[in-house]
Amino acid sequence: MTAHRYLGVDLGATNTKMVVLSIPAAGEPVIESVDSIPTGGAEGHEAVLARMIDVFNKRHDEEGPFTALGMGTPGLFDADGVVEIFTNLPGQWRGVPLQRILDNGLAMSATLINDARAFTLAEGRIGAGKGAGIVVCMTLGTGIGGGIMIDGELFRGATGFAGEIAHQTVLPDGPLCGCGNYGCAEGVARSDRLAAMAGTETVEEVFAGLAEGDERCADAVATAGKYLGIAIANAITFLGPDRVVIGGGIAAAGDAIFDPIRASVHEHVTLVAPELIDIRPAVLGSEAGAVGAALAAADAAGPPSDRRRPAARPGSA
Ligand SMILES: [Zn+2]
């Protein structure tokens, strides 16, 4: 039995992560390697993509062949792979026909996926959500992403935006969010807001201050935890997930952020028995997005491998 090998890419604001993921016909996917290159976003999209395509094709020649490539992107694109919004990447990405540029330049097929959905696919299928039927994921960082996984498959909804857990309104008339709404969980709790509430430059300083007993840092973390908890409580009440998985840079603070989130969730979820609320930290680390992109490429390229979807009914395609 042969394994298919995929190149998974997580296009980031500063660095672009790459993993080689091997998916055997039976058994668990294996992460063969993890690498990172500077994104160089300041050079603009044409230079960035030309350089990336060179790197990917070279790796395909030297380490491949890869069955396909998956790319996680920091934003949203339409059904044809034309960029609608890219957050945190400098330059004019809106309107860039990303799928077409990759298809024209790459020696292998390419699949695009939003980076938070890639995180969800990875954590939900082979990470902290593994084995759970309905998984809600949240990734806390510069932005706050999310996703929903049902029986091993991403749930995208009719709109394609399903899973945007942090763009629920949690504070009517709250701060303006990057999405245009006021009072989203992201607009209250993303890393720069958290730092601003605490009066620090970075979130690392917020959690260092919290550990030293700084009151303003403690208040800021409690506030962020409260509103993130409301967003998660809403998702639990509405969707009834088996498990909630939280990852991303801010989640690395551990109990310091998980404790206020859990307290807020338990305060606001009244219809679900507390013992059925299962909130866990992500386990795949910073390569989750690239791993999920590789899984998305595998899903697009061929038959289900490590997918927990029900066996096809006789006669179904
Ligand atoms: Zn928003």
CSV table of N, CA, C and O in Angstrom, one decimal, residues 3-114:
chain,number,residue,atom,x,y,z
A,3,ALA,N,1.6,5.4,0.2
A,3,ALA,CA,1.2,6.6,0.8
A,3,ALA,C,1.2,7.8,-0.2
A,3,ALA,O,2.1,7.9,-1.0
A,4,HIS,N,0.2,8.6,-0.1
A,4,HIS,CA,0.2,9.9,-0.9
A,4,HIS,C,0.9,10.9,0.0
A,4,HIS,O,0.7,11.0,1.2
A,5,ARG,N,1.7,11.8,-0.7
A,5,ARG,CA,2.4,12.8,0.1
A,5,ARG,C,1.9,14.2,-0.4
A,5,ARG,O,1.8,14.4,-1.6
A,6,TYR,N,1.6,15.1,0.5
A,6,TYR,CA,1.1,16.4,0.2
A,6,TYR,C,1.9,17.5,0.8
A,6,TYR,O,2.5,17.3,1.9
A,7,LEU,N,2.0,18.6,0.1
A,7,LEU,CA,2.7,19.8,0.6
A,7,LEU,C,1.6,20.7,1.2
A,7,LEU,O,0.8,21.2,0.4
A,8,GLY,N,1.7,20.9,2.5
A,8,GLY,CA,0.7,21.8,3.1
A,8,GLY,C,1.4,23.1,3.4
A,8,GLY,O,2.5,23.2,4.0
A,9,VAL,N,0.8,24.3,3.1
A,9,VAL,CA,1.4,25.6,3.3
A,9,VAL,C,0.4,26.5,4.1
A,9,VAL,O,-0.8,26.5,3.9
A,10,ASP,N,1.0,27.2,5.0
A,10,ASP,CA,0.2,28.2,5.8
A,10,ASP,C,0.8,29.5,5.5
A,10,ASP,O,1.8,29.9,6.1
A,11,LEU,N,0.1,30.3,4.6
A,11,LEU,CA,0.6,31.6,4.3
A,11,LEU,C,0.4,32.6,5.4
A,11,LEU,O,-0.8,32.9,5.7
A,12,GLY,N,1.4,33.0,6.1
A,12,GLY,CA,1.2,33.8,7.3
A,12,GLY,C,1.7,35.3,7.0
A,12,GLY,O,2.3,35.6,6.0
A,13,ALA,N,1.3,36.2,8.0
A,13,ALA,CA,1.7,37.6,7.8
A,13,ALA,C,3.2,37.8,7.8
A,13,ALA,O,3.7,38.6,7.0
A,14,THR,N,3.9,37.0,8.6
A,14,THR,CA,5.4,37.2,8.7
A,14,THR,C,6.1,36.0,8.0
A,14,THR,O,7.0,36.2,7.2
A,15,ASN,N,5.7,34.8,8.4
A,15,ASN,CA,6.4,33.6,7.9
A,15,ASN,C,5.3,32.7,7.3
A,15,ASN,O,4.1,32.7,7.6
A,16,THR,N,5.8,31.9,6.3
A,16,THR,CA,5.0,30.9,5.7
A,16,THR,C,5.5,29.5,6.1
A,16,THR,O,6.7,29.2,5.8
A,17,LYS,N,4.6,28.8,6.6
A,17,LYS,CA,5.0,27.4,7.1
A,17,LYS,C,4.7,26.4,6.1
A,17,LYS,O,3.7,26.5,5.4
A,18,MET,N,5.6,25.4,6.0
A,18,MET,CA,5.3,24.3,5.1
A,18,MET,C,5.5,23.0,5.8
A,18,MET,O,6.4,22.8,6.6
A,19,VAL,N,4.6,22.0,5.5
A,19,VAL,CA,4.7,20.7,6.0
A,19,VAL,C,4.6,19.7,4.9
A,19,VAL,O,3.9,20.0,3.9
A,20,VAL,N,5.3,18.6,5.0
A,20,VAL,CA,5.1,17.5,4.1
A,20,VAL,C,4.3,16.5,4.9
A,20,VAL,O,4.8,16.0,6.0
A,21,LEU,N,3.1,16.2,4.4
A,21,LEU,CA,2.2,15.2,5.1
A,21,LEU,C,2.0,14.0,4.3
A,21,LEU,O,1.7,14.1,3.1
A,22,SER,N,2.3,12.9,4.9
A,22,SER,CA,2.2,11.6,4.2
A,22,SER,C,0.9,10.9,4.7
A,22,SER,O,0.7,10.8,5.9
A,23,ILE,N,0.1,10.6,3.8
A,23,ILE,CA,-1.2,9.9,4.1
A,23,ILE,C,-1.2,8.5,3.6
A,23,ILE,O,-1.4,8.3,2.4
A,24,PRO,N,-1.0,7.5,4.4
A,24,PRO,CA,-1.0,6.1,3.9
A,24,PRO,C,-2.5,5.7,3.6
A,24,PRO,O,-3.4,6.3,4.1
A,25,ALA,N,-2.6,4.7,2.8
A,25,ALA,CA,-3.9,4.2,2.5
A,25,ALA,C,-4.7,3.7,3.7
A,25,ALA,O,-5.9,3.8,3.8
A,26,ALA,N,-3.9,3.2,4.7
A,26,ALA,CA,-4.6,2.8,5.9
A,26,ALA,C,-3.7,3.4,7.1
A,26,ALA,O,-2.5,3.3,6.9
A,27,GLY,N,-4.3,3.9,8.1
A,27,GLY,CA,-3.5,4.4,9.2
A,27,GLY,C,-3.4,5.9,9.3
A,27,GLY,O,-4.1,6.6,8.5
A,28,GLU,N,-2.6,6.4,10.2
A,28,GLU,CA,-2.6,7.8,10.5
A,28,GLU,C,-1.7,8.6,9.5
A,28,GLU,O,-0.7,8.1,9.1
A,29,PRO,N,-2.1,9.8,9.2
A,29,PRO,CA,-1.2,10.7,8.5
A,29,PRO,C,0.0,11.0,9.3
A,29,PRO,O,0.0,11.0,10.5
A,30,VAL,N,1.2,11.1,8.6
A,30,VAL,CA,2.5,11.4,9.3
A,30,VAL,C,3.0,12.7,8.8
A,30,VAL,O,3.1,12.9,7.6
A,31,ILE,N,3.4,13.5,9.7
A,31,ILE,CA,4.1,14.8,9.4
A,31,ILE,C,5.6,14.5,9.1
A,31,ILE,O,6.3,14.1,10.1
A,32,GLU,N,6.0,14.5,7.9
A,32,GLU,CA,7.4,14.1,7.6
A,32,GLU,C,8.4,15.3,7.9
A,32,GLU,O,9.5,15.0,8.3
A,33,SER,N,8.0,16.5,7.6
A,33,SER,CA,8.9,17.6,7.9
A,33,SER,C,8.1,18.9,8.0
A,33,SER,O,7.0,19.0,7.6
A,34,VAL,N,8.7,19.9,8.7
A,34,VAL,CA,8.1,21.2,9.0
A,34,VAL,C,9.2,22.2,8.6
A,34,VAL,O,10.3,22.1,9.1
A,35,ASP,N,8.9,23.2,7.8
A,35,ASP,CA,9.8,24.2,7.4
A,35,ASP,C,9.1,25.6,7.4
A,35,ASP,O,7.9,25.6,7.4
A,36,SER,N,9.9,26.6,7.4
A,36,SER,CA,9.3,28.0,7.4
A,36,SER,C,10.2,28.9,6.6
A,36,SER,O,11.4,28.8,6.6
A,37,ILE,N,9.5,29.8,5.8
A,37,ILE,CA,10.3,30.8,5.0
A,37,ILE,C,9.6,32.1,5.3
A,37,ILE,O,8.4,32.2,5.6
A,38,PRO,N,10.4,33.2,5.2
A,38,PRO,CA,9.7,34.5,5.4
A,38,PRO,C,8.7,34.8,4.3
A,38,PRO,O,9.0,34.5,3.1
A,39,THR,N,7.6,35.3,4.6
A,39,THR,CA,6.6,35.6,3.6
A,39,THR,C,7.0,36.8,2.7
A,39,THR,O,6.8,36.8,1.5
A,40,GLY,N,7.7,37.8,3.3
A,40,GLY,CA,8.1,38.9,2.6
A,40,GLY,C,7.0,39.7,2.0
A,40,GLY,O,7.0,40.2,0.9
A,41,GLY,N,5.9,39.8,2.8
A,41,GLY,CA,4.7,40.5,2.3
A,41,GLY,C,4.8,41.9,1.8
A,41,GLY,O,4.1,42.3,0.9
A,42,ALA,N,5.8,42.6,2.3
A,42,ALA,CA,6.1,44.0,1.9
A,42,ALA,C,6.4,44.1,0.4
A,42,ALA,O,6.2,45.2,-0.2
A,43,GLU,N,6.9,43.0,-0.2
A,43,GLU,CA,7.2,43.0,-1.6
A,43,GLU,C,6.0,43.1,-2.5
A,43,GLU,O,6.1,43.2,-3.7
A,44,GLY,N,4.8,42.8,-1.9
A,44,GLY,CA,3.6,42.8,-2.8
A,44,GLY,C,3.3,41.4,-3.3
A,44,GLY,O,4.2,40.5,-3.3
A,45,HIS,N,2.0,41.2,-3.7
A,45,HIS,CA,1.6,39.8,-3.9
A,45,HIS,C,2.3,39.1,-5.1
A,45,HIS,O,2.5,38.0,-5.1
A,46,GLU,N,2.6,39.9,-6.2
A,46,GLU,CA,3.3,39.3,-7.3
A,46,GLU,C,4.6,38.7,-7.0
A,46,GLU,O,4.9,37.5,-7.3
A,47,ALA,N,5.4,39.4,-6.2
A,47,ALA,CA,6.7,38.9,-5.8
A,47,ALA,C,6.6,37.8,-4.9
A,47,ALA,O,7.3,36.8,-5.0
A,48,VAL,N,5.7,37.9,-3.9
A,48,VAL,CA,5.5,36.8,-2.9
A,48,VAL,C,5.1,35.5,-3.6
A,48,VAL,O,5.7,34.5,-3.4
A,49,LEU,N,4.1,35.6,-4.5
A,49,LEU,CA,3.6,34.4,-5.1
A,49,LEU,C,4.6,33.8,-6.1
A,49,LEU,O,4.8,32.6,-6.1
A,50,ALA,N,5.4,34.6,-6.8
A,50,ALA,CA,6.4,34.1,-7.7
A,50,ALA,C,7.4,33.3,-6.9
A,50,ALA,O,7.9,32.2,-7.3
A,51,ARG,N,7.9,33.9,-5.8
A,51,ARG,CA,8.9,33.3,-5.0
A,51,ARG,C,8.4,32.0,-4.4
A,51,ARG,O,9.0,31.0,-4.4
A,52,MET,N,7.1,32.0,-3.9
A,52,MET,CA,6.5,30.8,-3.3
A,52,MET,C,6.4,29.7,-4.3
A,52,MET,O,6.8,28.5,-4.0
A,53,ILE,N,5.9,30.0,-5.5
A,53,ILE,CA,5.8,29.0,-6.5
A,53,ILE,C,7.1,28.4,-6.9
A,53,ILE,O,7.2,27.1,-7.0
A,54,ASP,N,8.2,29.2,-6.9
A,54,ASP,CA,9.5,28.6,-7.2
A,54,ASP,C,9.9,27.6,-6.1
A,54,ASP,O,10.4,26.6,-6.4
A,55,VAL,N,9.7,28.0,-4.8
A,55,VAL,CA,10.0,27.2,-3.7
A,55,VAL,C,9.2,25.9,-3.8
A,55,VAL,O,9.8,24.8,-3.6
A,56,PHE,N,7.9,26.0,-4.0
A,56,PHE,CA,7.1,24.8,-4.0
A,56,PHE,C,7.5,23.8,-5.1
A,56,PHE,O,7.6,22.6,-4.9
A,57,ASN,N,7.7,24.4,-6.3
A,57,ASN,CA,8.1,23.5,-7.5
A,57,ASN,C,9.5,22.9,-7.3
A,57,ASN,O,9.6,21.7,-7.6
A,58,LYS,N,10.4,23.6,-6.6
A,58,LYS,CA,11.7,23.0,-6.4
A,58,LYS,C,11.6,21.9,-5.4
A,58,LYS,O,12.2,20.8,-5.6
A,59,ARG,N,10.7,22.1,-4.4
A,59,ARG,CA,10.5,21.0,-3.4
A,59,ARG,C,9.8,19.8,-4.1
A,59,ARG,O,10.1,18.6,-3.8
A,60,HIS,N,8.9,20.1,-5.0
A,60,HIS,CA,8.2,19.0,-5.7
A,60,HIS,C,9.2,18.2,-6.5
A,60,HIS,O,9.2,17.0,-6.5
A,61,ASP,N,10.2,18.9,-7.2
A,61,ASP,CA,11.2,18.2,-8.0
A,61,ASP,C,12.2,17.4,-7.1
A,61,ASP,O,12.5,16.3,-7.4
A,62,GLU,N,12.6,18.0,-6.0
A,62,GLU,CA,13.7,17.4,-5.2
A,62,GLU,C,13.2,16.4,-4.1
A,62,GLU,O,13.9,15.4,-3.8
A,63,GLU,N,12.0,16.7,-3.6
A,63,GLU,CA,11.5,15.8,-2.5
A,63,GLU,C,10.2,15.0,-2.9
A,63,GLU,O,9.8,14.2,-2.1
A,64,GLY,N,9.7,15.4,-4.0
A,64,GLY,CA,8.4,14.9,-4.4
A,64,GLY,C,8.5,13.6,-5.1
A,64,GLY,O,9.5,12.9,-4.9
A,65,PRO,N,7.6,13.3,-6.0
A,65,PRO,CA,6.5,14.1,-6.3
A,65,PRO,C,5.4,14.2,-5.2
A,65,PRO,O,5.2,13.2,-4.5
A,66,PHE,N,4.8,15.3,-5.1
A,66,PHE,CA,3.7,15.5,-4.2
A,66,PHE,C,2.4,15.3,-5.0
A,66,PHE,O,2.3,15.7,-6.1
A,67,THR,N,1.4,14.7,-4.3
A,67,THR,CA,0.1,14.4,-5.0
A,67,THR,C,-0.5,15.8,-5.3
A,67,THR,O,-1.2,16.0,-6.3
A,68,ALA,N,-0.5,16.7,-4.3
A,68,ALA,CA,-1.1,18.0,-4.5
A,68,ALA,C,-0.6,18.9,-3.4
A,68,ALA,O,0.1,18.5,-2.4
A,69,LEU,N,-0.9,20.2,-3.6
A,69,LEU,CA,-0.5,21.2,-2.6
A,69,LEU,C,-1.8,21.8,-2.0
A,69,LEU,O,-2.8,22.1,-2.7
A,70,GLY,N,-1.8,22.1,-0.7
A,70,GLY,CA,-2.9,22.8,-0.1
A,70,GLY,C,-2.3,24.1,0.5
A,70,GLY,O,-1.2,24.1,1.1
A,71,MET,N,-3.0,25.2,0.4
A,71,MET,CA,-2.6,26.5,0.9
A,71,MET,C,-3.6,27.1,1.8
A,71,MET,O,-4.7,27.4,1.4
A,72,GLY,N,-3.2,27.3,3.1
A,72,GLY,CA,-4.1,28.1,4.0
A,72,GLY,C,-3.8,29.5,3.8
A,72,GLY,O,-2.6,29.9,3.7
A,73,THR,N,-4.8,30.3,3.8
A,73,THR,CA,-4.7,31.8,3.5
A,73,THR,C,-5.3,32.6,4.7
A,73,THR,O,-6.3,32.2,5.2
A,74,PRO,N,-4.7,33.7,5.0
A,74,PRO,CA,-5.2,34.5,6.1
A,74,PRO,C,-6.4,35.4,5.7
A,74,PRO,O,-6.3,36.6,5.7
A,75,GLY,N,-7.4,34.8,5.2
A,75,GLY,CA,-8.6,35.6,4.8
A,75,GLY,C,-9.5,34.8,4.0
A,75,GLY,O,-9.5,33.5,4.0
A,76,LEU,N,-10.4,35.4,3.2
A,76,LEU,CA,-11.4,34.8,2.4
A,76,LEU,C,-11.3,35.0,1.0
A,76,LEU,O,-10.7,36.0,0.5
A,77,PHE,N,-11.7,34.0,0.2
A,77,PHE,CA,-11.7,34.1,-1.3
A,77,PHE,C,-13.0,33.5,-1.8
A,77,PHE,O,-13.7,32.8,-1.1
A,78,ASP,N,-13.3,33.9,-3.1
A,78,ASP,CA,-14.6,33.4,-3.6
A,78,ASP,C,-14.4,32.0,-4.2
A,78,ASP,O,-13.4,31.4,-4.1
A,79,ALA,N,-15.5,31.4,-4.8
A,79,ALA,CA,-15.5,30.1,-5.2
A,79,ALA,C,-14.5,29.8,-6.3
A,79,ALA,O,-14.0,28.7,-6.5
A,80,ASP,N,-14.0,30.9,-7.0
A,80,ASP,CA,-13.0,30.7,-8.1
A,80,ASP,C,-11.6,31.0,-7.5
A,80,ASP,O,-10.7,31.0,-8.3
A,81,GLY,N,-11.5,31.2,-6.2
A,81,GLY,CA,-10.2,31.4,-5.6
A,81,GLY,C,-9.7,32.8,-5.8
A,81,GLY,O,-8.4,33.0,-5.9
A,82,VAL,N,-10.6,33.8,-6.0
A,82,VAL,CA,-10.2,35.2,-6.1
A,82,VAL,C,-10.3,35.8,-4.7
A,82,VAL,O,-11.3,35.6,-4.0
A,83,VAL,N,-9.2,36.4,-4.3
A,83,VAL,CA,-9.1,36.9,-2.9
A,83,VAL,C,-10.2,38.0,-2.7
A,83,VAL,O,-10.3,39.0,-3.5
A,84,GLU,N,-10.9,37.9,-1.6
A,84,GLU,CA,-11.9,38.9,-1.2
A,84,GLU,C,-11.3,39.8,-0.1
A,84,GLU,O,-11.3,41.0,-0.2
A,85,ILE,N,-10.8,39.1,1.0
A,85,ILE,CA,-10.2,39.9,2.1
A,85,ILE,C,-9.0,39.1,2.5
A,85,ILE,O,-9.1,37.9,2.8
A,86,PHE,N,-7.8,39.7,2.6
A,86,PHE,CA,-6.7,39.1,3.3
A,86,PHE,C,-6.3,40.0,4.5
A,86,PHE,O,-6.0,41.2,4.3
A,87,THR,N,-6.4,39.5,5.7
A,87,THR,CA,-6.1,40.3,6.8
A,87,THR,C,-4.6,40.1,7.2
A,87,THR,O,-4.0,39.1,6.9
A,88,ASN,N,-4.0,41.2,7.7
A,88,ASN,CA,-2.6,41.2,8.2
A,88,ASN,C,-1.5,40.9,7.1
A,88,ASN,O,-0.4,40.8,7.5
A,89,LEU,N,-1.9,40.9,5.9
A,89,LEU,CA,-0.8,40.9,4.8
A,89,LEU,C,-0.8,42.2,4.1
A,89,LEU,O,-1.8,42.6,3.6
A,90,PRO,N,0.4,42.8,4.1
A,90,PRO,CA,0.4,44.1,3.4
A,90,PRO,C,0.2,44.0,1.9
A,90,PRO,O,0.4,42.9,1.3
A,91,GLY,N,-0.1,45.1,1.3
A,91,GLY,CA,-0.3,45.1,-0.2
A,91,GLY,C,-1.7,44.9,-0.6
A,91,GLY,O,-2.6,44.7,0.2
A,92,GLN,N,-1.9,45.0,-1.9
A,92,GLN,CA,-3.2,44.9,-2.5
A,92,GLN,C,-3.6,43.4,-2.9
A,92,GLN,O,-3.3,43.0,-4.0
A,93,TRP,N,-4.1,42.7,-2.0
A,93,TRP,CA,-4.5,41.3,-2.3
A,93,TRP,C,-5.9,41.1,-2.8
A,93,TRP,O,-6.2,40.2,-3.5
A,94,ARG,N,-6.7,42.1,-2.5
A,94,ARG,CA,-8.1,42.0,-2.9
A,94,ARG,C,-8.2,41.9,-4.4
A,94,ARG,O,-7.6,42.7,-5.2
A,95,GLY,N,-9.0,40.9,-4.9
A,95,GLY,CA,-9.1,40.7,-6.4
A,95,GLY,C,-8.0,39.9,-7.1
A,95,GLY,O,-8.1,39.6,-8.3
A,96,VAL,N,-7.0,39.5,-6.3
A,96,VAL,CA,-5.9,38.7,-6.9
A,96,VAL,C,-6.5,37.3,-7.2
A,96,VAL,O,-7.0,36.6,-6.3
A,97,PRO,N,-6.4,36.8,-8.4
A,97,PRO,CA,-6.9,35.4,-8.8
A,97,PRO,C,-5.9,34.4,-8.3
A,97,PRO,O,-5.2,33.7,-9.1
A,98,LEU,N,-5.9,34.1,-7.0
A,98,LEU,CA,-4.9,33.3,-6.4
A,98,LEU,C,-4.9,31.9,-6.9
A,98,LEU,O,-3.9,31.3,-7.3
A,99,GLN,N,-6.1,31.3,-7.1
A,99,GLN,CA,-6.2,29.9,-7.6
A,99,GLN,C,-5.6,29.8,-9.0
A,99,GLN,O,-4.9,28.9,-9.3
A,100,ARG,N,-5.9,30.8,-9.8
A,100,ARG,CA,-5.5,30.8,-11.2
A,100,ARG,C,-3.9,30.9,-11.3
A,100,ARG,O,-3.3,30.2,-12.0
A,101,ILE,N,-3.4,31.8,-10.4
A,101,ILE,CA,-2.0,32.0,-10.4
A,101,ILE,C,-1.2,30.7,-10.0
A,101,ILE,O,-0.2,30.3,-10.6
A,102,LEU,N,-1.8,30.1,-9.0
A,102,LEU,CA,-1.2,28.8,-8.5
A,102,LEU,C,-1.3,27.7,-9.6
A,102,LEU,O,-0.4,27.0,-9.9
A,103,ASP,N,-2.5,27.6,-10.2
A,103,ASP,CA,-2.7,26.6,-11.2
A,103,ASP,C,-1.8,26.8,-12.4
A,103,ASP,O,-1.2,25.9,-13.0
A,104,ASN,N,-1.5,28.1,-12.8
A,104,ASN,CA,-0.6,28.4,-13.9
A,104,ASN,C,0.8,28.1,-13.6
A,104,ASN,O,1.6,27.8,-14.5
A,105,GLY,N,1.2,28.4,-12.3
A,105,GLY,CA,2.6,28.3,-12.0
A,105,GLY,C,3.1,27.0,-11.4
A,105,GLY,O,4.3,26.6,-11.5
A,106,LEU,N,2.2,26.3,-10.8
A,106,LEU,CA,2.6,25.1,-10.0
A,106,LEU,C,2.7,23.8,-10.9
A,106,LEU,O,1.8,23.6,-11.8
A,107,ALA,N,3.6,22.9,-10.5
A,107,ALA,CA,3.7,21.7,-11.2
A,107,ALA,C,2.8,20.6,-10.6
A,107,ALA,O,2.9,19.4,-10.9
A,108,MET,N,1.9,21.0,-9.7
A,108,MET,CA,1.0,20.1,-9.0
A,108,MET,C,-0.3,20.9,-8.8
A,108,MET,O,-0.3,22.1,-8.9
A,109,SER,N,-1.4,20.2,-8.5
A,109,SER,CA,-2.7,20.9,-8.3
A,109,SER,C,-2.7,21.5,-6.9
A,109,SER,O,-2.0,21.1,-6.0
A,110,ALA,N,-3.5,22.6,-6.8
A,110,ALA,CA,-3.5,23.4,-5.6
A,110,ALA,C,-4.9,23.5,-5.0
A,110,ALA,O,-5.9,23.7,-5.8
A,111,THR,N,-5.1,23.4,-3.7
A,111,THR,CA,-6.4,23.7,-3.1
A,111,THR,C,-6.2,24.8,-2.1
A,111,THR,O,-5.3,24.8,-1.3
A,112,LEU,N,-7.1,25.8,-2.1
A,112,LEU,CA,-7.1,26.9,-1.1
A,112,LEU,C,-8.0,26.6,0.0
A,112,LEU,O,-9.1,26.0,-0.2
A,113,ILE,N,-7.7,27.1,1.2
A,113,ILE,CA,-8.5,27.0,2.3
A,113,ILE,C,-8.2,28.1,3.3
A,113,ILE,O,-7.1,28.6,3.4
A,114,ASN,N,-9.3,28.7,3.9
A,114,ASN,CA,-9.0,29.7,4.9
A,114,ASN,C,-8.2,29.1,6.1
A,114,ASN,O,-8.4,28.0,6.4
